[in-house]
PDB file of C-alpha atoms in Angstrom:
ATOM      1  CA  MET A   4     -22.969   3.774  30.619  1.00  0.00           C
ATOM      2  CA  SER A   5     -22.289   0.938  27.899  1.00  0.00           C
ATOM      3  CA  GLN A   6     -18.328   0.873  26.301  1.00  0.00           C
ATOM      4  CA  MET A   7     -18.322   1.560  22.474  1.00  0.00           C
ATOM      5  CA  PRO A   8     -16.865  -1.265  20.535  1.00  0.00           C
ATOM      6  CA  SER A   9     -13.411  -0.640  19.298  1.00  0.00           C
ATOM      7  CA  LEU A  10     -12.800  -0.578  15.602  1.00  0.00           C
ATOM      8  CA  PRO A  11     -10.630  -2.798  13.934  1.00  0.00           C
ATOM      9  CA  LEU A  12      -6.924  -2.566  13.824  1.00  0.00           C
ATOM     10  CA  VAL A  13      -6.984  -3.605   9.654  1.00  0.00           C
ATOM     11  CA  GLN A  14     -10.128  -4.561   7.951  1.00  0.00           C
ATOM     12  CA  THR A  15     -10.923  -5.279   4.185  1.00  0.00           C
ATOM     13  CA  LYS A  16     -13.810  -5.030   2.527  1.00  0.00           C
ATOM     14  CA  ASN A  17     -14.423  -7.597  -1.088  1.00  0.00           C
ATOM     15  CA  LEU A  18     -10.408  -7.631  -1.415  1.00  0.00           C
ATOM     16  CA  SER A  19      -9.012  -8.916  -4.694  1.00  0.00           C
ATOM     17  CA  VAL A  20      -5.484 -10.303  -4.750  1.00  0.00           C
ATOM     18  CA  LYS A  21      -3.985 -10.924  -8.498  1.00  0.00           C
ATOM     19  CA  MET A  22      -0.418 -12.352  -9.430  1.00  0.00           C
ATOM     20  CA  GLY A  23      -0.145 -11.644 -13.076  1.00  0.00           C
ATOM     21  CA  GLN A  24      -3.858 -12.519 -14.749  1.00  0.00           C
ATOM     22  CA  ARG A  25      -4.476 -15.358 -11.720  1.00  0.00           C
ATOM     23  CA  THR A  26      -6.531 -14.148  -8.651  1.00  0.00           C
ATOM     24  CA  LEU A  27      -5.688 -15.212  -5.853  1.00  0.00           C
ATOM     25  CA  VAL A  28      -8.127 -13.802  -3.229  1.00  0.00           C
ATOM     26  CA  SER A  29     -10.793 -12.261  -4.331  1.00  0.00           C
ATOM     27  CA  GLY A  30     -14.265 -11.255  -2.123  1.00  0.00           C
ATOM     28  CA  LEU A  31     -12.400 -11.236   1.279  1.00  0.00           C
ATOM     29  CA  ASP A  32     -14.086  -9.485   3.731  1.00  0.00           C
ATOM     30  CA  TRP A  33     -12.303  -9.888   6.826  1.00  0.00           C
ATOM     31  CA  GLN A  34     -11.144  -7.197   9.763  1.00  0.00           C
ATOM     32  CA  VAL A  35      -8.388  -8.317  12.665  1.00  0.00           C
ATOM     33  CA  GLN A  36      -8.380  -6.649  15.882  1.00  0.00           C
ATOM     34  CA  SER A  37      -5.740  -5.718  18.040  1.00  0.00           C
ATOM     35  CA  GLY A  38      -5.206  -9.195  20.721  1.00  0.00           C
ATOM     36  CA  GLU A  39      -6.146 -11.618  18.000  1.00  0.00           C
ATOM     37  CA  PHE A  40      -3.531 -13.774  16.602  1.00  0.00           C
ATOM     38  CA  TRP A  41      -4.388 -14.856  12.953  1.00  0.00           C
ATOM     39  CA  CYS A  42      -2.752 -17.439  10.975  1.00  0.00           C
ATOM     40  CA  VAL A  43      -3.158 -17.943   7.167  1.00  0.00           C
ATOM     41  CA  LEU A  44      -3.172 -21.421   6.260  1.00  0.00           C
ATOM     42  CA  GLY A  45      -3.376 -23.293   2.486  1.00  0.00           C
ATOM     43  CA  LYS A  46      -1.556 -25.250   0.087  1.00  0.00           C
ATOM     44  CA  ASN A  47       1.855 -23.913  -1.592  1.00  0.00           C
ATOM     45  CA  GLY A  48       0.516 -20.951  -3.930  1.00  0.00           C
ATOM     46  CA  VAL A  49      -2.737 -20.129  -3.028  1.00  0.00           C
ATOM     47  CA  GLY A  50      -1.919 -16.809  -2.092  1.00  0.00           C
ATOM     48  CA  LYS A  51      -0.619 -16.330   1.742  1.00  0.00           C
ATOM     49  CA  SER A  52       2.556 -14.163   1.364  1.00  0.00           C
ATOM     50  CA  SER A  53       0.612 -12.214  -1.560  1.00  0.00           C
ATOM     51  CA  LEU A  54      -2.152 -11.337   0.796  1.00  0.00           C
ATOM     52  CA  LEU A  55       0.684 -10.025   3.813  1.00  0.00           C
ATOM     53  CA  SER A  56       2.045  -8.542   0.775  1.00  0.00           C
ATOM     54  CA  VAL A  57      -0.733  -6.514  -0.087  1.00  0.00           C
ATOM     55  CA  LEU A  58      -1.542  -5.490   3.459  1.00  0.00           C
ATOM     56  CA  ALA A  59       2.232  -4.612   4.009  1.00  0.00           C
ATOM     57  CA  GLY A  60       1.890  -2.400   0.357  1.00  0.00           C
ATOM     58  CA  LEU A  61       4.466  -4.464  -1.275  1.00  0.00           C
ATOM     59  CA  LEU A  62       2.229  -5.440  -3.834  1.00  0.00           C
ATOM     60  CA  PRO A  63      -1.314  -3.292  -4.897  1.00  0.00           C
ATOM     61  CA  ARG A  64      -4.335  -5.049  -4.557  1.00  0.00           C
ATOM     62  CA  SER A  65      -6.329  -5.501  -7.207  1.00  0.00           C
ATOM     63  CA  GLY A  66      -9.985  -5.046  -6.216  1.00  0.00           C
ATOM     64  CA  GLY A  67     -12.065  -3.981  -2.787  1.00  0.00           C
ATOM     65  CA  THR A  68     -10.614  -1.857  -0.195  1.00  0.00           C
ATOM     66  CA  LEU A  69      -8.079  -2.071   2.655  1.00  0.00           C
ATOM     67  CA  GLN A  70      -8.459  -0.120   5.638  1.00  0.00           C
ATOM     68  CA  PHE A  71      -6.849   0.960   9.171  1.00  0.00           C
ATOM     69  CA  THR A  72      -7.331   2.298  11.947  1.00  0.00           C
ATOM     70  CA  ALA A  73      -5.276   5.386  13.092  1.00  0.00           C
ATOM     71  CA  GLN A  74      -5.916   7.399  16.016  1.00  0.00           C
ATOM     72  CA  SER A  75      -9.308   5.947  16.140  1.00  0.00           C
ATOM     73  CA  ILE A  76     -10.465   6.745  12.943  1.00  0.00           C
ATOM     74  CA  ALA A  77     -10.608   3.614  10.094  1.00  0.00           C
ATOM     75  CA  GLN A  78      -9.123   5.347   6.983  1.00  0.00           C
ATOM     76  CA  SER A  79      -8.338   4.168   3.460  1.00  0.00           C
ATOM     77  CA  ILE A  80      -4.420   3.100   2.960  1.00  0.00           C
ATOM     78  CA  ASP A  81      -4.592   5.640   0.594  1.00  0.00           C
ATOM     79  CA  GLN A  82      -5.476   8.275   3.118  1.00  0.00           C
ATOM     80  CA  LEU A  83      -2.567   7.704   5.011  1.00  0.00           C
ATOM     81  CA  ASP A  84       1.238   9.041   4.741  1.00  0.00           C
ATOM     82  CA  ASP A  85       3.786   6.373   4.876  1.00  0.00           C
ATOM     83  CA  LEU A  86       4.873   7.384   8.296  1.00  0.00           C
ATOM     84  CA  GLN A  87       1.870   6.818   9.401  1.00  0.00           C
ATOM     85  CA  LEU A  88       1.545   3.228   7.850  1.00  0.00           C
ATOM     86  CA  ALA A  89       4.860   2.345   9.053  1.00  0.00           C
ATOM     87  CA  ARG A  90       3.839   2.689  12.728  1.00  0.00           C
ATOM     88  CA  LEU A  91       0.366   0.711  11.612  1.00  0.00           C
ATOM     89  CA  ARG A  92       2.141  -2.340   9.902  1.00  0.00           C
ATOM     90  CA  GLY A  93       5.403  -3.868   9.426  1.00  0.00           C
ATOM     91  CA  LEU A  94       6.594  -6.979   7.731  1.00  0.00           C
ATOM     92  CA  MET A  95       8.600  -9.663   9.067  1.00  0.00           C
ATOM     93  CA  MET A  96       9.438 -11.238   5.376  1.00  0.00           C
ATOM     94  CA  GLN A  97       9.982 -15.130   4.762  1.00  0.00           C
ATOM     95  CA  HIS A  98      13.709 -14.006   3.197  1.00  0.00           C
ATOM     96  CA  GLN A  99      16.525 -12.067   3.772  1.00  0.00           C
ATOM     97  CA  SER A 100      18.745 -10.761   1.153  1.00  0.00           C
ATOM     98  CA  ASP A 101      21.589  -8.957   2.490  1.00  0.00           C
ATOM     99  CA  ALA A 102      24.003  -7.248   0.131  1.00  0.00           C
ATOM    100  CA  PHE A 103      26.521  -6.457   2.407  1.00  0.00           C
ATOM    101  CA  SER A 104      27.833  -6.765   5.627  1.00  0.00           C
ATOM    102  CA  HIS A 105      26.732  -5.312   8.356  1.00  0.00           C
ATOM    103  CA  SER A 106      26.248  -5.578  12.227  1.00  0.00           C
ATOM    104  CA  VAL A 107      22.816  -7.753  13.948  1.00  0.00           C
ATOM    105  CA  ALA A 108      22.856  -4.255  15.975  1.00  0.00           C
ATOM    106  CA  ASP A 109      22.465  -1.907  13.249  1.00  0.00           C
ATOM    107  CA  THR A 110      20.522  -4.027  11.267  1.00  0.00           C
ATOM    108  CA  VAL A 111      17.652  -4.252  14.104  1.00  0.00           C
ATOM    109  CA  LEU A 112      17.790  -0.250  14.237  1.00  0.00           C
ATOM    110  CA  ILE A 113      16.823  -0.373  10.989  1.00  0.00           C
ATOM    111  CA  GLY A 114      13.341  -0.992  12.930  1.00  0.00           C
ATOM    112  CA  ARG A 115      13.315   2.080  14.599  1.00  0.00           C
ATOM    113  CA  THR A 116      13.460   4.247  11.249  1.00  0.00           C
ATOM    114  CA  PRO A 117       9.725   5.400  11.802  1.00  0.00           C
ATOM    115  CA  TYR A 118      10.293   7.344  15.255  1.00  0.00           C
ATOM    116  CA  ARG A 119      14.021   8.740  14.334  1.00  0.00           C
ATOM    117  CA  VAL A 120      12.075  11.183  12.191  1.00  0.00           C
ATOM    118  CA  GLY A 121      14.044  15.234  12.193  1.00  0.00           C
ATOM    119  CA  ARG A 122      17.573  13.060  13.491  1.00  0.00           C
ATOM    120  CA  SER A 123      20.155  11.552  12.081  1.00  0.00           C
ATOM    121  CA  TRP A 124      21.311   8.975  14.704  1.00  0.00           C
ATOM    122  CA  ASP A 125      19.408   6.729  17.149  1.00  0.00           C
ATOM    123  CA  ALA A 126      19.096   7.642  20.295  1.00  0.00           C
ATOM    124  CA  GLU A 127      19.870   5.862  23.648  1.00  0.00           C
ATOM    125  CA  GLN A 128      16.213   4.703  23.582  1.00  0.00           C
ATOM    126  CA  ASP A 129      16.417   3.239  20.303  1.00  0.00           C
ATOM    127  CA  ILE A 130      19.755   1.564  21.196  1.00  0.00           C
ATOM    128  CA  LYS A 131      17.818   0.191  24.658  1.00  0.00           C
ATOM    129  CA  ILE A 132      14.582  -1.310  22.408  1.00  0.00           C
ATOM    130  CA  ALA A 133      16.805  -3.146  19.715  1.00  0.00           C
ATOM    131  CA  HIS A 134      18.616  -4.535  22.637  1.00  0.00           C
ATOM    132  CA  GLN A 135      15.894  -5.889  24.429  1.00  0.00           C
ATOM    133  CA  ALA A 136      14.494  -6.794  21.210  1.00  0.00           C
ATOM    134  CA  LEU A 137      17.301  -9.426  20.519  1.00  0.00           C
ATOM    135  CA  ALA A 138      16.875 -10.548  23.900  1.00  0.00           C
ATOM    136  CA  ARG A 139      13.514 -11.610  23.344  1.00  0.00           C
ATOM    137  CA  VAL A 140      14.475 -13.591  20.164  1.00  0.00           C
ATOM    138  CA  GLY A 141      17.584 -15.281  22.125  1.00  0.00           C
ATOM    139  CA  LEU A 142      19.950 -13.080  19.892  1.00  0.00           C
ATOM    140  CA  LEU A 143      21.278 -10.446  22.300  1.00  0.00           C
ATOM    141  CA  ASP A 144      24.481 -12.469  21.986  1.00  0.00           C
ATOM    142  CA  LYS A 145      24.930 -11.828  18.604  1.00  0.00           C
ATOM    143  CA  LEU A 146      24.651  -8.093  19.052  1.00  0.00           C
ATOM    144  CA  HIS A 147      27.862  -7.289  17.310  1.00  0.00           C
ATOM    145  CA  ALA A 148      27.782 -10.524  15.111  1.00  0.00           C
ATOM    146  CA  ASP A 149      28.119 -10.100  11.203  1.00  0.00           C
ATOM    147  CA  ILE A 150      24.613 -11.138   9.512  1.00  0.00           C
ATOM    148  CA  THR A 151      26.280 -12.600   6.592  1.00  0.00           C
ATOM    149  CA  GLN A 152      28.007 -14.907   8.812  1.00  0.00           C
ATOM    150  CA  LEU A 153      24.270 -15.843  10.492  1.00  0.00           C
ATOM    151  CA  SER A 154      22.292 -19.353   9.799  1.00  0.00           C
ATOM    152  CA  GLY A 155      19.206 -19.043   8.262  1.00  0.00           C
ATOM    153  CA  GLY A 156      17.493 -19.330  11.158  1.00  0.00           C
ATOM    154  CA  GLU A 157      19.558 -16.990  13.273  1.00  0.00           C
ATOM    155  CA  ARG A 158      19.100 -14.455  10.598  1.00  0.00           C
ATOM    156  CA  GLN A 159      15.190 -14.403  10.586  1.00  0.00           C
ATOM    157  CA  ARG A 160      14.901 -14.245  13.905  1.00  0.00           C
ATOM    158  CA  VAL A 161      17.340 -10.889  13.578  1.00  0.00           C
ATOM    159  CA  ALA A 162      14.596  -9.711  11.031  1.00  0.00           C
ATOM    160  CA  LEU A 163      11.964 -10.493  14.057  1.00  0.00           C
ATOM    161  CA  ALA A 164      13.537  -8.446  16.493  1.00  0.00           C
ATOM    162  CA  GLY A 165      13.689  -5.523  13.430  1.00  0.00           C
ATOM    163  CA  LEU A 166       9.996  -5.697  13.716  1.00  0.00           C
ATOM    164  CA  LEU A 167       9.573  -5.760  17.598  1.00  0.00           C
ATOM    165  CA  ALA A 168      11.669  -2.824  17.440  1.00  0.00           C
ATOM    166  CA  GLN A 169       9.313  -1.438  14.647  1.00  0.00           C
ATOM    167  CA  ASP A 170       6.430  -1.891  17.516  1.00  0.00           C
ATOM    168  CA  PRO A 171       3.695  -1.899  14.480  1.00  0.00           C
ATOM    169  CA  GLY A 172       0.229  -1.827  15.374  1.00  0.00           C
ATOM    170  CA  LEU A 173      -0.391  -4.858  13.297  1.00  0.00           C
ATOM    171  CA  MET A 174       2.444  -7.117  13.012  1.00  0.00           C
ATOM    172  CA  LEU A 175       2.641  -9.453   9.572  1.00  0.00           C
ATOM    173  CA  LEU A 176       5.044 -12.247   9.652  1.00  0.00           C
ATOM    174  CA  ASP A 177       5.689 -14.685   6.226  1.00  0.00           C
ATOM    175  CA  GLU A 178       6.662 -17.851   7.803  1.00  0.00           C
ATOM    176  CA  PRO A 179       8.163 -17.179  11.356  1.00  0.00           C
ATOM    177  CA  THR A 180       9.121 -20.664  11.857  1.00  0.00           C
ATOM    178  CA  ALA A 181      10.619 -21.097   8.474  1.00  0.00           C
ATOM    179  CA  HIS A 182      14.635 -22.197   8.993  1.00  0.00           C
ATOM    180  CA  GLN A 183      13.742 -22.846  12.550  1.00  0.00           C
ATOM    181  CA  ASP A 184      14.895 -26.096  14.887  1.00  0.00           C
ATOM    182  CA  VAL A 185      11.546 -27.536  16.707  1.00  0.00           C
ATOM    183  CA  ALA A 186      12.764 -25.633  19.916  1.00  0.00           C
ATOM    184  CA  GLN A 187      12.659 -22.442  17.738  1.00  0.00           C
ATOM    185  CA  GLN A 188       9.638 -23.003  16.530  1.00  0.00           C
ATOM    186  CA  LEU A 189       7.918 -22.627  19.946  1.00  0.00           C
ATOM    187  CA  ALA A 190       9.644 -20.134  21.200  1.00  0.00           C
ATOM    188  CA  ILE A 191       8.757 -17.782  18.100  1.00  0.00           C
ATOM    189  CA  MET A 192       4.972 -19.271  18.334  1.00  0.00           C
ATOM    190  CA  ARG A 193       5.281 -18.447  21.814  1.00  0.00           C
ATOM    191  CA  LEU A 194       6.670 -14.897  21.785  1.00  0.00           C
ATOM    192  CA  ALA A 195       3.327 -14.458  19.034  1.00  0.00           C
ATOM    193  CA  CYS A 196       1.060 -15.250  21.141  1.00  0.00           C
ATOM    194  CA  GLU A 197       3.008 -12.775  23.766  1.00  0.00           C
ATOM    195  CA  LEU A 198       2.614  -9.963  21.557  1.00  0.00           C
ATOM    196  CA  ALA A 199      -1.047 -10.777  20.468  1.00  0.00           C
ATOM    197  CA  GLN A 200      -1.747  -9.460  23.904  1.00  0.00           C
ATOM    198  CA  THR A 201      -0.929  -5.625  22.943  1.00  0.00           C
ATOM    199  CA  HIS A 202      -0.953  -6.064  19.231  1.00  0.00           C
ATOM    200  CA  ALA A 203      -2.547  -7.666  16.632  1.00  0.00           C
ATOM    201  CA  LEU A 204      -0.330 -10.366  14.629  1.00  0.00           C
ATOM    202  CA  ILE A 205      -1.313 -11.879  11.138  1.00  0.00           C
ATOM    203  CA  ALA A 206       1.193 -14.649   9.729  1.00  0.00           C
ATOM    204  CA  SER A 207       1.619 -17.102   6.947  1.00  0.00           C
ATOM    205  CA  CYS A 208       1.879 -21.153   8.692  1.00  0.00           C
ATOM    206  CA  HIS A 209       2.146 -24.520   7.074  1.00  0.00           C
ATOM    207  CA  ASP A 210       2.821 -26.597  10.269  1.00  0.00           C
ATOM    208  CA  ILE A 211      -1.382 -26.528  10.696  1.00  0.00           C
ATOM    209  CA  ASN A 212      -0.734 -27.982  13.980  1.00  0.00           C
ATOM    210  CA  LEU A 213       1.473 -25.285  15.390  1.00  0.00           C
ATOM    211  CA  ALA A 214      -1.331 -22.938  14.323  1.00  0.00           C
ATOM    212  CA  MET A 215      -4.160 -25.028  15.950  1.00  0.00           C
ATOM    213  CA  ARG A 216      -2.431 -24.562  18.939  1.00  0.00           C
ATOM    214  CA  PHE A 217      -1.155 -21.135  19.381  1.00  0.00           C
ATOM    215  CA  ALA A 218      -3.360 -18.852  17.386  1.00  0.00           C
ATOM    216  CA  THR A 219      -6.755 -17.166  18.289  1.00  0.00           C
ATOM    217  CA  HIS A 220      -8.227 -17.237  14.955  1.00  0.00           C
ATOM    218  CA  VAL A 221      -7.492 -18.723  11.014  1.00  0.00           C
ATOM    219  CA  LEU A 222      -7.851 -17.823   7.844  1.00  0.00           C
ATOM    220  CA  VAL A 223      -7.689 -20.943   5.594  1.00  0.00           C
ATOM    221  CA  LEU A 224      -7.627 -19.956   1.847  1.00  0.00           C
ATOM    222  CA  GLY A 225      -8.339 -22.645  -0.783  1.00  0.00           C
ATOM    223  CA  GLU A 226      -9.114 -22.463  -4.624  1.00  0.00           C
ATOM    224  CA  ASP A 227     -12.213 -19.508  -5.056  1.00  0.00           C
ATOM    225  CA  GLN A 228     -12.761 -20.166  -1.547  1.00  0.00           C
ATOM    226  CA  HIS A 229     -11.593 -19.144   1.874  1.00  0.00           C
ATOM    227  CA  TRP A 230     -12.863 -19.238   5.838  1.00  0.00           C
ATOM    228  CA  GLN A 231     -12.229 -17.180   8.803  1.00  0.00           C
ATOM    229  CA  GLY A 232     -13.179 -17.181  12.064  1.00  0.00           C
ATOM    230  CA  ARG A 233     -11.592 -18.602  15.332  1.00  0.00           C
ATOM    231  CA  VAL A 234      -9.584 -21.791  15.583  1.00  0.00           C
ATOM    232  CA  ALA A 235     -12.104 -24.214  17.582  1.00  0.00           C
ATOM    233  CA  GLU A 236     -14.572 -22.821  14.242  1.00  0.00           C
ATOM    234  CA  VAL A 237     -12.423 -23.753  10.943  1.00  0.00           C
ATOM    235  CA  MET A 238     -10.087 -25.817  12.143  1.00  0.00           C
ATOM    236  CA  THR A 239     -12.137 -29.274  10.682  1.00  0.00           C
ATOM    237  CA  ALA A 240     -10.543 -32.364   9.132  1.00  0.00           C
ATOM    238  CA  GLN A 241     -13.861 -31.103   6.142  1.00  0.00           C
ATOM    239  CA  ILE A 242     -12.212 -27.769   5.862  1.00  0.00           C
ATOM    240  CA  LEU A 243      -9.180 -28.302   5.195  1.00  0.00           C
ATOM    241  CA  ALA A 244      -9.461 -31.248   2.994  1.00  0.00           C
ATOM    242  CA  GLN A 245     -11.157 -28.727   0.711  1.00  0.00           C
ATOM    243  CA  ALA A 246      -8.422 -26.575   1.717  1.00  0.00           C
ATOM    244  CA  PHE A 247      -5.426 -28.954   0.803  1.00  0.00           C
ATOM    245  CA  GLY A 248      -6.843 -31.644  -1.161  1.00  0.00           C
ATOM    246  CA  CYS A 249      -6.288 -34.073   1.125  1.00  0.00           C
ATOM    247  CA  SER A 250      -8.040 -36.017   3.933  1.00  0.00           C
ATOM    248  CA  PHE A 251      -7.419 -35.202   7.432  1.00  0.00           C
ATOM    249  CA  SER A 252      -8.269 -37.379  10.646  1.00  0.00           C
ATOM    250  CA  LEU A 253      -7.808 -35.861  14.209  1.00  0.00           C
ATOM    251  CA  ARG A 254      -5.680 -38.269  16.405  1.00  0.00           C
ATOM    252  CA  GLY A 255      -4.653 -37.227  19.900  1.00  0.00           C
ATOM    253  CA  GLY A 256      -5.318 -33.392  19.682  1.00  0.00           C
ATOM    254  CA  GLN A 257      -3.609 -33.528  16.318  1.00  0.00           C
ATOM    255  CA  PHE A 258      -4.199 -33.420  12.432  1.00  0.00           C
ATOM    256  CA  ILE A 259      -2.961 -35.937  10.529  1.00  0.00           C
ATOM    257  CA  ALA A 260      -2.975 -35.942   6.687  1.00  0.00           C
ATOM    258  CA  GLU A 261      -3.539 -38.929   4.874  1.00  0.00           C
TER     259      GLU A 261
END
């Protein structure tokens, strides 16, 4: 007996995203499955972060539909309550703003909020999950550090640990390698690949070659058009040239802008 195909974790139909009067994304029909790692590429201001914010519920969509699969049923975002959505999706923002001192451990534990319904304190399991998350981003030694004393790169990795603690089915990462040195960029992208074995990941990315090396799929945003699909099919010199407005050549397995 053949197995029914699984529903996509998130899907959009004719989705449009605006910033003020400017349309950034229009007519986006897109499906993202668990087990896929998508990188969203495009030049500055094209709408990468705005699209992630719409998926995360921080910005309203300007048109079209947005659906998530909850309990094997595809439902409109408007049909799901905040608790369901917090367990389905989570966003690591590109910039972190800390108004007051807080320990790294307590910051990561905020990610456990969707599972703390009906109780005020973190359970032993929550604390264990937070410690494991910090270990995965290489910051367990900063457990008791003040987040206001961290470097920009360390603070971003704490935010990533918070997303790991939240453990939503769809993980949204806005420029996850920003502020990171080369070794940490590689570590984060490898972790993203590992997470994509059991989750769906969508990350905005400026580094074309990191996306080509680690992602399974890409969504390339251009002016008034977009391209999507598997990396090998979409990441071509011709498409990148249309999206970024400069020429590209492939040398030694890497794209070089010319």
